[in-house]
DNA sequence: GATGAATGAGTCTTCATTCAT
DNA sequence: GATGAATGAAGACTCATTCAT
């Protein structure tokens, strides 16, 4: 039941937004009552936090795996872009919720999520930095700002990219890797 | 008064979000009463629409000016990126509200705003297309997807870029133009 | 309207208790809606605080008047007992609410009310102390404890005394004055 | 277990009040679940009734013992005051709950408890009446009202008396017996 | 003896909106 | 132009209680 509530919530939060989705909305689609919701979650915010943690933890884990391989930084970057893009296909709604609704976390929780989010960015940054050191990427690029650019490109795709449309996630990932690698070559 | 209400609303919407800002909040900071609000705006949503239109219309207008010059597409692209980035410095809050709160527009208004927003994107796309035709940019790039990438890079900067920080808006615009032009060269 | 809400609330709080009286209950008997309640009071607790302050402030004011006269301490004590007893006849429900529901005030408000309540007790105590010094009352009595005894006698009457029953408030006040004065003579 | 639930409930009811204490609160402090509670008590109200009966039955029993001795009425009164005061030291929380939360009993149970409570008062009254008849106390006092005064003095001490403070329960009982006996001498 | 899942009615509170003045 | 009083619908959350296991 807990899992179902979470699943359903993600869909609704994505569709209507966190504030616009009432507990009533959530439980109604599951055919249970509000009491049931509060049996599993102590508050609406706690549910949101739960969703956030699942998402970012999963992403960090995948990132770590990529980081630990012996591949070149160029290859790692390709894989990371692919991870971010294909993630949409797999957990699309989760991602939208993640990027859009963090504001509704309480101070304490927001801090925790932000730390992890920045961890991800820092990891990406260090691939760029390493790549520059290894002369895989152009000298003089600014790793921090380029990292933001890459995240902008991939995260923005949550706003428009439809994985079941004409372009596949893999193809999009290729295009974006290409664009980025050219940009920093 | 109407202008003041709008100005104040933008700040509050940016800080707390549309749903989390009550009419009460808005009028309180201005020292007037709710009645005053409803004298100038017929609803909260209408106010949001007003904000959206000002923002996108202004952006489209600037874009048009750039488009009508005799510059190369390369140069136009540079100017467009600069427009998007420096806009943050000038109308930061407006932009955040624009990207975040569109969901709260009613169907009818949302359609109108979306049309204009897509207009902007299409214009950017045509610069790219023209540039390819003129052999200013690499053959084979996908204008539509690259346009999304550019918008991703610039729009995402709303999330992290602080115009009064170390990096100036102009510098950031340069870095990003550079990155993009290299990416599609 | 604000006054009416307060009046009605006192009656309901006395009859059913603070926690057992819902805002709904209050507004229903007045034929208005919950919104109206919150237009005048920011919370249920604030209403309770309002009631408490009216009660204790009124009592303190009367006490002060008695204290400032040139009467003997014996006479002042008689008047004070009369004040406490007749108060039931006039503001019976208020008093019950006052003694029973203070627990529902928030920390901050509770402190303020307690201070005033103790002020009243201290004033009573000083009449006793003065009376002992002036040899109006027996030497060796403990003013603090006797003060508590007097308040016990009078406050407890809120639990059983019916001013419109056989015994009048004046008569009861006489009996109690007599009892107390004999006790400390 | 049943005893533990009752014990814990008394403490919580005293601290937070009956309505403000949830079954959850009670079972949590005992490390059991709500099911357990309902295995031993059919309802929250039944638990409260249980607490009330234990308290008043115990008090009545003690009173009866005093009544059946051959002591003078004067002496009986002294012992009764001592019983009421020292009871605070021994069952303080129980007493507070008893005086404060009776309102939450259902009609039927309230009647039963009230009867016993009045029984106690009537017994006290008859000591006073007897004492007047035996010329131990002043002629003309009103036994019923004096009984209320005595109960007021002792019951009110629940509100302020701290048995582990400067004054011992025995000392307080002495002071109060003295006060009362003087008052009706 | 005891648990865990679920209920449903109720609570306080918020808020966009209306309208007579 | 602007106010103040009032509405009513909705929202998050609580809690005593039930019951199959």
XYZ file of C-alpha atoms (C1' of nucleotides) in Angstrom:
782
model
C 0.000 0.000 0.000
C 2.771 2.431 0.941
C 4.407 1.839 -2.399
C 1.130 2.298 -4.230
C 0.456 5.564 -2.473
C 3.885 6.800 -3.432
C 3.505 5.710 -7.036
C 0.132 7.301 -7.388
C 1.296 10.488 -5.714
C 4.156 10.895 -8.133
C 1.776 10.711 -11.054
C -0.595 13.213 -9.536
C 2.123 15.583 -8.371
C 3.539 15.595 -11.844
C 0.204 16.193 -13.458
C -1.251 18.792 -11.140
C 1.563 19.893 -8.903
C 2.202 19.254 -5.242
C 0.093 22.023 -3.786
C -2.738 21.350 -6.169
C -2.914 17.679 -5.314
C -4.862 16.975 -2.166
C -4.527 13.926 0.011
C -8.112 13.303 -0.963
C -7.092 13.171 -4.630
C -4.414 10.629 -3.866
C -6.460 8.230 -1.794
C -9.484 8.507 -4.012
C -7.667 7.095 -7.008
C -6.556 4.202 -4.824
C -9.943 3.536 -3.339
C -8.774 3.954 0.241
C -9.386 6.632 2.867
C -7.359 9.494 4.208
C -6.689 7.590 7.381
C -4.806 5.033 5.352
C -2.558 7.703 3.962
C -1.646 8.926 7.415
C -1.038 5.404 8.556
C 1.874 5.239 6.154
C 3.037 8.822 5.963
C 3.125 11.283 8.789
C 2.501 14.235 6.497
C 2.197 15.283 2.915
C 5.650 16.763 3.114
C 7.132 13.540 4.376
C 5.743 11.785 1.338
C 7.363 14.378 -0.887
C 10.649 13.906 0.912
C 10.363 10.166 0.432
C 9.904 10.683 -3.298
C 12.843 13.057 -3.477
C 15.186 10.746 -1.651
C 14.326 7.738 -3.770
C 15.001 9.747 -6.877
C 18.272 11.378 -5.961
C 19.661 8.344 -4.178
C 19.006 6.208 -7.205
C 20.647 8.754 -9.454
C 23.698 9.075 -7.227
C 24.100 5.331 -7.111
C 24.114 5.068 -10.883
C 26.516 7.938 -11.120
C 28.902 6.293 -8.721
C 28.938 3.143 -10.801
C 29.894 5.128 -13.862
C 32.540 7.043 -11.960
C 34.191 3.864 -10.724
C 34.789 2.373 -14.169
C 38.141 2.650 -15.941
C 36.672 4.469 -18.912
C 37.997 7.737 -20.238
C 36.356 10.914 -18.966
C 34.941 11.402 -22.417
C 33.206 8.051 -22.192
C 32.071 8.724 -18.652
C 30.495 11.961 -19.760
C 28.645 10.179 -22.536
C 27.324 7.648 -20.094
C 26.283 10.309 -17.637
C 24.318 12.201 -20.254
C 22.698 8.934 -21.273
C 21.855 8.221 -17.643
C 20.153 11.587 -17.240
C 18.196 11.338 -20.453
C 17.115 7.725 -20.223
C 16.118 8.339 -16.661
C 13.267 10.358 -18.055
C 11.985 7.379 -19.938
C 12.113 5.276 -16.808
C 11.174 7.659 -14.035
C 9.930 10.628 -15.964
C 7.287 11.806 -13.527
C 9.652 11.348 -10.589
C 12.120 13.685 -12.206
C 9.611 16.381 -12.935
C 8.420 16.264 -9.377
C 11.992 16.341 -8.194
C 12.910 19.464 -10.097
C 9.698 21.299 -9.568
C 8.510 20.629 -6.054
C 11.608 20.806 -3.906
C 10.440 24.157 -2.699
C 7.766 22.429 -0.647
C 10.199 20.562 1.535
C 10.798 21.977 4.966
C 14.098 23.668 5.631
C 15.694 20.625 7.169
C 14.718 18.225 4.433
C 15.513 20.704 1.711
C 19.043 20.964 3.005
C 19.525 17.233 2.878
C 18.237 16.943 -0.656
C 20.210 19.944 -1.814
C 23.391 18.442 -0.474
C 22.839 15.294 -2.470
C 21.874 17.233 -5.528
C 25.047 19.251 -5.298
C 26.979 16.083 -4.751
C 25.780 14.930 -8.139
C 26.771 18.180 -9.742
C 30.177 18.139 -8.114
C 30.780 14.650 -9.401
C 29.942 15.751 -12.900
C 32.240 18.705 -12.435
C 35.125 16.490 -11.440
C 34.760 14.409 -14.588
C 35.085 17.617 -16.557
C 38.051 18.744 -14.521
C 39.771 15.382 -14.914
C 39.070 15.422 -18.615
C 40.724 18.793 -18.951
C 43.748 17.578 -16.988
C 43.992 14.545 -19.248
C 43.674 16.753 -22.331
C 40.500 14.996 -23.333
C 38.668 18.311 -23.244
C 39.698 21.782 -24.277
C 41.892 23.727 -21.866
C 40.329 26.796 -20.334
C 36.718 25.664 -20.080
C 35.099 26.383 -16.743
C 34.049 23.012 -15.287
C 31.517 24.462 -12.901
C 29.674 26.468 -15.500
C 29.819 23.740 -18.096
C 28.379 21.334 -15.528
C 25.469 23.706 -15.071
C 25.033 23.869 -18.821
C 24.914 20.087 -19.139
C 22.405 19.821 -16.330
C 20.380 22.580 -17.951
C 20.257 20.713 -21.242
C 19.262 17.404 -19.696
C 16.940 18.690 -17.001
C 15.136 20.948 -19.413
C 14.294 17.943 -21.491
C 11.891 16.982 -18.709
C 9.822 19.874 -19.920
C 9.387 18.831 -23.483
C 10.856 15.433 -24.251
C 8.382 12.634 -24.832
C 10.230 9.299 -24.720
C 7.513 7.580 -26.686
C 7.598 10.152 -29.456
C 9.596 10.203 -32.667
C 12.988 10.499 -31.074
C 14.114 7.753 -28.719
C 15.856 8.493 -25.462
C 19.009 6.870 -26.787
C 19.022 9.032 -29.867
C 18.484 12.173 -27.855
C 21.293 11.177 -25.533
C 23.566 10.722 -28.533
C 22.691 14.105 -29.952
C 23.296 15.818 -26.648
C 26.568 13.989 -25.940
C 27.704 15.003 -29.347
C 26.739 18.606 -28.843
C 28.431 18.809 -25.490
C 31.601 16.989 -26.533
C 31.949 19.245 -29.525
C 31.333 22.232 -27.344
C 34.149 21.392 -24.995
C 36.490 19.632 -27.419
C -1.507 50.984 -7.773
C -2.081 48.291 -10.393
C 1.598 48.351 -11.265
C 2.593 48.150 -7.637
C 0.368 45.168 -7.067
C 1.898 43.426 -10.025
C 5.442 44.241 -8.972
C 4.875 43.054 -5.446
C 3.143 39.906 -6.640
C 6.065 38.928 -8.809
C 8.404 39.165 -5.871
C 6.126 37.139 -3.656
C 5.339 34.541 -6.298
C 9.019 34.061 -6.892
C 9.814 33.765 -3.227
C 6.966 31.556 -2.078
C 5.264 30.302 -5.187
C 1.910 31.176 -6.703
C -0.248 28.812 -4.680
C 1.548 29.647 -1.478
C 1.031 33.370 -1.885
C -2.389 34.589 -0.837
C -4.085 37.741 -1.953
C -3.841 38.708 1.672
C -0.049 38.418 1.523
C 0.075 40.663 -1.485
C -2.136 43.446 -0.222
C -0.620 43.339 3.239
C 2.840 44.236 1.998
C 1.268 47.158 0.156
C -0.825 48.330 3.054
C -4.103 48.094 1.191
C -7.061 45.731 1.454
C -8.341 42.839 -0.571
C -11.056 44.967 -2.059
C -8.388 47.070 -3.706
C -6.902 44.022 -5.335
C -10.206 43.053 -6.852
C -10.742 46.552 -8.073
C -7.729 46.158 -10.355
C -7.714 42.460 -11.118
C -10.686 40.258 -11.636
C -8.960 37.221 -10.199
C -5.661 35.874 -8.977
C -5.257 34.004 -12.201
C -5.762 37.118 -14.264
C -2.919 38.735 -12.374
C -0.716 35.762 -13.172
C -1.686 35.984 -16.820
C -0.839 39.657 -16.811
C 2.614 38.867 -15.469
C 3.140 36.146 -18.027
C 2.150 38.300 -20.934
C 4.388 41.182 -19.945
C 7.292 38.824 -19.722
C 6.900 36.893 -22.935
C 5.819 39.894 -24.979
C 8.876 41.792 -23.882
C 11.094 38.854 -24.744
C 9.502 38.377 -28.144
C 9.897 42.027 -28.929
C 13.604 41.933 -28.180
C 13.961 38.762 -30.179
C 12.281 40.348 -33.159
C 14.681 43.259 -33.085
C 17.616 40.896 -33.171
C 16.067 38.867 -35.939
C 15.511 41.915 -38.118
C 19.142 42.983 -38.133
C 21.498 42.148 -41.001
C 23.884 40.237 -38.783
C 25.055 36.720 -39.479
C 23.110 33.911 -37.833
C 26.148 33.251 -35.711
C 25.996 36.787 -34.401
C 22.238 36.603 -33.937
C 22.653 33.498 -31.875
C 25.216 35.215 -29.702
C 22.876 38.110 -29.148
C 19.974 35.840 -28.350
C 21.926 33.954 -25.716
C 22.996 37.276 -24.262
C 19.386 38.428 -24.240
C 18.257 35.359 -22.331
C 21.035 35.510 -19.789
C 21.060 39.227 -19.111
C 17.320 39.086 -18.782
C 17.862 37.292 -15.526
C 19.804 40.197 -14.170
C 17.052 42.594 -15.167
C 13.848 40.672 -14.625
C 15.039 37.676 -12.636
C 11.931 37.160 -10.538
C 9.638 37.580 -13.531
C 11.451 34.811 -15.342
C 11.318 32.395 -12.481
C 7.631 32.993 -12.113
C 7.183 32.571 -15.841
C 8.861 29.197 -15.987
C 7.452 27.851 -12.785
C 3.874 28.988 -12.503
C 2.434 28.637 -15.985
C 0.634 25.569 -14.785
C -1.735 27.783 -12.826
C -3.134 29.530 -15.845
C -6.518 28.393 -17.010
C -6.673 26.365 -20.187
C -7.477 29.298 -22.390
C -4.748 31.540 -21.088
C -2.221 28.738 -20.992
C -2.759 28.142 -24.687
C -2.110 31.770 -25.503
C 1.081 31.905 -23.497
C 2.285 28.591 -24.842
C 1.798 29.805 -28.370
C 3.994 32.795 -27.732
C 6.534 30.720 -25.940
C 6.714 28.355 -28.868
C 6.932 31.286 -31.168
C 10.098 32.259 -29.391
C 11.470 28.768 -29.691
C 10.565 28.545 -33.353
C 12.355 31.808 -33.999
C 15.465 30.478 -32.344
C 15.093 27.321 -34.402
C 14.926 29.244 -37.636
C 18.149 31.044 -36.820
C 19.751 27.668 -36.428
C 18.207 26.376 -39.627
C 19.290 29.453 -41.539
C 22.778 29.137 -40.106
C 23.022 25.570 -41.344
C 21.793 26.599 -44.772
C 24.363 29.355 -44.849
C 27.053 26.906 -43.738
C 27.655 28.920 -40.616
C 26.866 25.877 -38.498
C 27.659 22.227 -38.967
C 25.465 20.284 -41.396
C 23.353 17.572 -39.843
C 22.548 19.157 -36.505
C 18.919 18.974 -35.532
C 17.716 22.576 -35.153
C 14.732 21.691 -33.026
C 16.674 19.684 -30.499
C 19.549 22.100 -30.386
C 17.073 24.890 -29.745
C 15.786 22.955 -26.776
C 19.346 22.484 -25.576
C 20.049 26.208 -25.764
C 16.860 27.026 -23.907
C 17.758 24.407 -21.345
C 21.141 25.943 -20.748
C 19.824 29.475 -20.398
C 16.604 28.738 -18.544
C 18.353 26.484 -16.099
C 20.562 29.359 -15.131
C 17.511 30.819 -13.398
C 18.003 28.061 -10.876
C 21.514 28.847 -9.866
C 22.895 31.971 -11.458
C 23.332 34.961 -9.197
C 23.935 38.054 -11.338
C 25.535 39.906 -8.456
C 27.993 37.109 -7.776
C 31.493 36.526 -9.081
C 30.535 35.976 -12.666
C 28.763 38.770 -14.494
C 25.831 38.130 -16.783
C 27.918 39.248 -19.750
C 30.678 36.824 -18.949
C 28.270 33.962 -18.507
C 26.637 34.819 -21.818
C 30.052 34.707 -23.478
C 30.897 31.332 -22.005
C 27.603 29.888 -23.088
C 27.722 31.361 -26.595
C 31.147 29.915 -26.925
C 30.051 26.512 -25.735
C 27.085 26.415 -28.053
C 28.899 27.739 -31.100
C 31.636 25.169 -30.607
C 29.029 22.502 -30.136
C 27.374 23.239 -33.451
C 30.384 24.452 -35.388
C -20.330 40.320 15.894
C -17.007 39.897 17.672
C -18.726 40.456 20.994
C -21.465 38.010 20.117
C -18.984 35.333 19.164
C -17.202 35.795 22.457
C -20.400 35.715 24.457
C -21.643 32.603 22.754
C -18.278 30.889 23.077
C -18.193 31.435 26.820
C -21.538 29.755 27.178
C -20.522 26.809 25.044
C -17.093 26.441 26.620
C -18.711 26.360 30.021
C -21.287 23.831 28.996
C -19.173 21.454 26.957
C -15.588 22.450 27.574
C -13.081 24.141 25.323
C -11.826 21.082 23.481
C -15.283 19.700 23.043
C -16.632 22.877 21.510
C -15.844 23.216 17.835
C -15.729 26.422 15.884
C -18.607 24.922 13.972
C -20.646 24.718 17.173
C -19.979 28.357 17.915
C -20.855 29.811 14.547
C -23.839 27.562 14.066
C -25.617 28.976 17.082
C -24.997 32.444 15.688
C -26.123 31.632 12.187
C -22.844 32.688 10.601
C -20.040 30.742 8.952
C -16.605 29.683 10.034
C -15.043 32.320 7.858
C -16.698 34.950 9.989
C -15.110 33.507 13.097
C -11.670 33.729 11.591
C -12.336 37.218 10.426
C -12.515 38.275 14.056
C -10.225 35.820 15.779
C -7.016 34.433 14.413
C -7.433 31.131 16.224
C -9.502 29.290 18.734
C -6.791 29.833 21.282
C -6.760 33.563 20.724
C -10.454 33.637 21.498
C -9.785 31.777 24.716
C -7.057 34.220 25.614
C -9.427 37.082 24.931
C -11.937 35.576 27.336
C -9.296 35.023 29.978
C -7.967 38.535 29.806
C -11.395 40.143 30.035
C -12.116 38.100 33.097
C -8.936 38.581 35.055
C -8.511 42.226 34.086
C -11.990 42.991 35.274
C -11.355 41.185 38.537
C -8.063 42.954 39.133
C -9.646 46.293 38.488
C -12.339 45.690 41.076
C -9.758 44.446 43.519
C -7.704 47.546 43.080
C -10.675 49.736 43.891
C -11.247 47.850 47.111
C -7.578 48.021 48.006
C -7.459 51.778 47.571
C -10.226 52.540 50.060
C -9.514 53.604 53.631
C -11.396 50.671 55.108
C -9.915 48.315 57.660
C -8.346 45.141 56.371
C -11.196 43.227 57.928
C -13.646 45.235 55.865
C -11.517 44.880 52.733
C -11.491 41.131 53.170
C -15.247 41.059 53.448
C -15.589 43.075 50.288
C -13.139 40.887 48.444
C -14.999 37.712 49.343
C -18.190 39.411 48.237
C -16.555 40.394 44.980
C -15.501 36.848 44.270
C -18.840 35.322 45.126
C -21.088 37.855 43.438
C -18.910 37.629 40.405
C -20.358 34.203 39.877
C -23.821 35.632 39.664
C -22.704 38.164 37.102
C -20.128 36.347 35.036
C -20.605 32.780 36.179
C -19.751 31.045 32.919
C -16.705 33.244 32.377
C -15.318 32.196 35.722
C -15.802 28.510 35.116
C -14.072 28.816 31.791
C -11.314 30.795 33.416
C -10.559 28.231 36.061
C -11.002 25.191 33.883
C -9.572 25.974 30.487
C -6.374 27.867 31.156
C -4.498 24.744 30.254
C -5.403 25.301 26.619
C -3.536 28.562 26.334
C -0.176 28.445 24.658
C 2.892 28.822 26.816
C 3.277 32.511 26.151
C -0.319 33.428 26.867
C -0.496 31.131 29.868
C 2.407 32.978 31.423
C 0.699 36.313 31.016
C -2.548 35.110 32.540
C -0.775 33.329 35.373
C 1.086 36.484 36.237
C -2.142 38.409 36.597
C -3.757 35.605 38.477
C -0.903 35.571 40.936
C -1.094 39.308 41.177
C -4.612 38.899 42.466
C -3.527 36.308 44.982
C -0.628 38.435 46.153
C -2.956 41.376 46.698
C -5.223 39.231 48.820
C -2.180 38.035 50.708
C -1.060 41.555 51.477
C -4.457 42.393 52.977
C -4.013 39.439 55.297
C -0.465 40.453 56.125
C -1.514 44.021 56.825
C -4.393 42.807 58.966
C -2.011 40.753 61.072
C 0.314 43.726 61.473
C -2.627 45.872 62.545
C -3.763 43.193 64.980
C -7.040 42.838 63.134
C -6.289 39.166 62.571
C -4.675 36.528 64.746
C -0.895 36.570 64.962
C 0.861 33.540 63.524
C -1.476 32.738 60.636
C 0.280 32.080 57.363
C -0.979 34.699 54.894
C 0.018 32.737 51.813
C -1.739 29.557 52.817
C -4.776 31.327 54.146
C -5.007 33.189 50.855
C -5.073 29.865 49.054
C -7.767 28.662 51.424
C -9.943 31.684 50.736
C -9.519 31.285 46.991
C -10.312 27.591 47.353
C -13.552 28.357 49.165
C -14.689 30.974 46.680
C -13.472 29.356 43.489
C -14.929 26.025 44.428
C -18.317 27.644 44.645
C -18.199 27.847 40.864
C -18.677 24.124 40.940
C -21.869 23.981 42.901
C -23.302 27.382 43.647
C -26.430 28.354 41.790
C -27.041 32.085 42.238
C -30.686 31.735 41.366
C -31.248 29.003 43.949
C -32.317 29.224 47.576
C -29.271 31.038 48.831
C -28.440 34.423 47.342
C -24.927 35.421 46.422
C -24.990 38.075 49.151
C -25.971 35.586 51.777
C -23.298 33.132 50.703
C -20.723 35.889 50.775
C -21.780 36.735 54.329
C -21.495 33.151 55.470
C -18.072 32.777 53.948
C -16.772 36.086 55.274
C -17.958 35.065 58.663
C -16.324 31.669 58.438
C -13.032 33.107 57.296
C -12.961 35.977 59.766
C -13.691 33.600 62.602
C -11.012 31.276 61.325
C -8.353 33.931 61.425
C -9.663 36.021 64.289
C -0.815 -4.735 31.587
C -4.251 -3.385 32.432
C -2.853 -1.799 35.581
C 0.041 -0.296 33.669
C -2.254 1.206 31.087
C -4.336 2.753 33.825
C -1.313 4.082 35.682
C 0.174 5.609 32.580
C -3.137 7.089 31.523
C -3.542 8.876 34.834
C -0.179 10.505 34.430
C -0.903 11.574 30.886
C -4.441 12.740 31.614
C -3.121 14.859 34.439
C -0.364 16.324 32.362
C -2.206 17.002 29.136
C -5.867 16.492 29.860
C -8.232 13.751 28.810
C -9.200 15.098 25.407
C -5.650 16.014 24.575
C -4.322 12.552 25.340
C -4.811 10.076 22.543
C -4.897 6.323 22.866
C -1.805 6.469 20.716
C -0.035 8.580 23.343
C -0.892 6.080 26.030
C 0.180 2.920 24.240
C 3.286 4.553 22.843
C 4.746 5.265 26.255
C 4.132 1.614 27.113
C 5.579 0.246 23.917
C 2.435 -1.622 22.938
C -0.144 -1.075 20.227
C -3.654 0.260 20.116
C -5.047 -3.216 19.774
C -3.691 -3.997 23.201
C -5.543 -1.081 24.681
C -8.826 -2.255 23.269
C -8.170 -5.727 24.511
C -8.323 -4.408 28.074
C -10.682 -1.472 27.795
C -13.742 -1.253 25.625
C -13.354 2.497 25.166
C -11.451 5.535 26.273
C -14.370 6.564 28.387
C -14.469 3.243 30.164
C -10.868 3.750 31.147
C -11.728 7.137 32.555
C -14.618 5.649 34.490
C -12.297 3.012 35.847
C -9.940 5.707 37.093
C -12.784 7.659 38.645
C -14.212 4.698 40.483
C -10.883 3.633 41.938
C -10.355 7.109 43.254
C -13.720 7.809 44.802
C -14.183 4.286 46.155
C -10.846 4.480 47.882
C -11.720 7.850 49.357
C -15.120 6.683 50.566
C -13.600 3.652 52.178
C -11.163 5.751 54.146
C -13.913 8.129 55.109
C -16.054 5.309 56.404
C -13.246 4.098 58.609
C -12.922 7.530 60.148
C -16.664 7.805 60.603
C -16.900 4.499 62.420
C -14.426 5.406 65.149
C -15.563 6.664 68.540
C -13.735 9.943 68.203
C -15.348 13.312 68.710
C -16.683 15.068 65.633
C -13.943 17.618 66.085
C -11.356 14.880 65.845
C -13.129 13.253 62.923
C -13.076 16.533 61.052
C -9.361 16.865 61.647
C -8.761 13.388 60.317
C -10.926 14.015 57.293
C -9.038 17.146 56.357
C -5.807 15.237 56.803
C -7.146 12.461 54.581
C -7.990 14.885 51.808
C -4.709 16.733 51.956
C -2.380 13.774 52.298
C -4.232 12.094 49.495
C -2.626 14.597 47.186
C 0.807 13.418 48.217
C -0.149 9.833 47.563
C -2.481 9.978 44.586
C -1.978 13.504 43.361
C -2.488 12.906 39.661
C -5.539 10.731 40.273
C -7.182 13.530 42.159
C -6.528 16.129 39.544
C -7.953 13.870 36.895
C -10.935 13.166 39.094
C -11.834 16.792 39.598
C -11.087 17.928 36.105
C -12.233 15.268 33.719
C -15.538 14.047 35.072
C -17.238 15.972 32.335
C -16.045 13.379 29.850
C -17.965 10.532 31.388
C -21.153 9.544 29.646
C -24.411 10.442 31.313
C -24.875 7.076 32.949
C -21.390 6.873 34.396
C -21.386 10.491 35.434
C -24.488 9.877 37.515
C -22.869 6.999 39.327
C -19.724 8.939 40.129
C -21.660 11.999 41.176
C -23.713 9.946 43.571
C -20.593 8.688 45.281
C -19.065 12.098 45.285
C -22.151 13.507 46.944
C -22.130 10.643 49.352
C -18.720 11.812 50.475
C -19.944 15.353 50.878
C -23.041 14.263 52.774
C -20.886 12.281 55.159
C -18.771 15.323 55.832
C -21.944 17.325 56.310
C -23.263 14.899 58.885
C -20.098 15.191 60.916
C -20.640 18.918 60.967
C -24.319 18.478 61.890
C -23.470 16.033 64.616
C -20.800 18.361 65.926
C -23.271 21.189 66.159
C -25.748 18.958 67.964
C -23.026 17.925 70.388
C -22.075 21.571 70.885
C -18.608 20.880 69.566
C -19.150 23.518 66.873
C -20.879 26.856 66.942
C -24.688 26.845 66.715
C -26.146 28.367 63.594
C -23.495 27.411 61.068
C -24.867 25.937 57.880
C -23.447 22.419 57.586
C -24.035 22.143 53.861
C -22.294 25.362 52.985
C -19.464 24.810 55.409
C -18.949 21.372 53.886
C -18.598 23.017 50.486
C -16.119 25.473 51.970
C -13.991 22.676 53.403
C -13.996 20.790 50.123
C -13.115 24.004 48.359
C -10.122 24.565 50.565
C -8.816 21.031 50.207
C -9.656 20.457 46.563
C -8.193 23.755 45.529
C -4.890 22.677 47.015
C -4.622 20.303 44.027
C -4.031 23.400 42.007
C -1.063 24.768 43.857
C 0.174 22.475 46.590
C 3.435 20.704 45.962
C 3.878 17.932 48.550
C 7.608 17.846 48.038
C 7.987 21.569 48.586
C 8.676 23.520 51.786
C 5.458 22.699 53.534
C 4.664 19.055 54.221
C 1.222 17.601 53.665
C 0.882 17.051 57.423
C 1.696 20.654 58.194
C -0.743 21.934 55.621
C -3.442 19.660 57.017
C -2.787 21.090 60.486
C -3.033 24.651 59.294
C -6.266 23.980 57.478
C -7.857 22.017 60.337
C -6.985 24.878 62.593
C -8.448 27.437 60.267
C -11.672 25.516 59.840
C -12.116 24.650 63.479
C -11.610 28.255 64.444
C -14.023 29.278 61.776
C -16.795 27.106 63.100
C -15.902 27.145 66.769
C -2.978 -11.849 24.415
C -1.649 -8.838 20.964
C -0.916 -6.720 16.301
C -1.333 -4.011 12.123
C -4.048 -2.224 8.700
C -7.894 0.467 7.708
C -11.867 3.564 8.535
C -14.734 7.732 8.701
C -16.181 11.343 10.986
C -14.575 15.352 12.741
C -11.173 19.386 13.752
C -8.904 23.717 12.938
C -7.671 26.641 9.522
C -7.011 29.055 4.876
C -8.424 31.591 1.085
C -10.342 33.400 -3.308
C -14.144 35.808 -3.961
C -18.395 38.917 -3.407
C -20.813 43.034 -2.379
C -22.981 46.880 0.006
C -21.302 51.164 1.259
C -11.168 54.246 -5.806
C -11.253 51.597 -1.815
C -12.994 49.185 2.439
C -14.745 45.787 5.686
C -17.639 42.174 6.610
C -18.987 37.788 5.266
C -19.029 33.399 2.652
C -18.302 28.581 1.458
C -15.607 25.314 -0.272
C -11.662 22.995 0.413
C -7.338 21.356 2.786
C -4.209 18.904 6.045
C -4.430 16.299 9.799
C -6.224 13.564 14.174
C -8.230 9.973 16.448
C -11.339 6.536 18.628
C -12.585 2.476 16.996
C -12.920 -2.129 14.378
C -11.405 -6.533 12.970
C -9.015 -10.330 10.671
C -5.131 -12.793 11.902
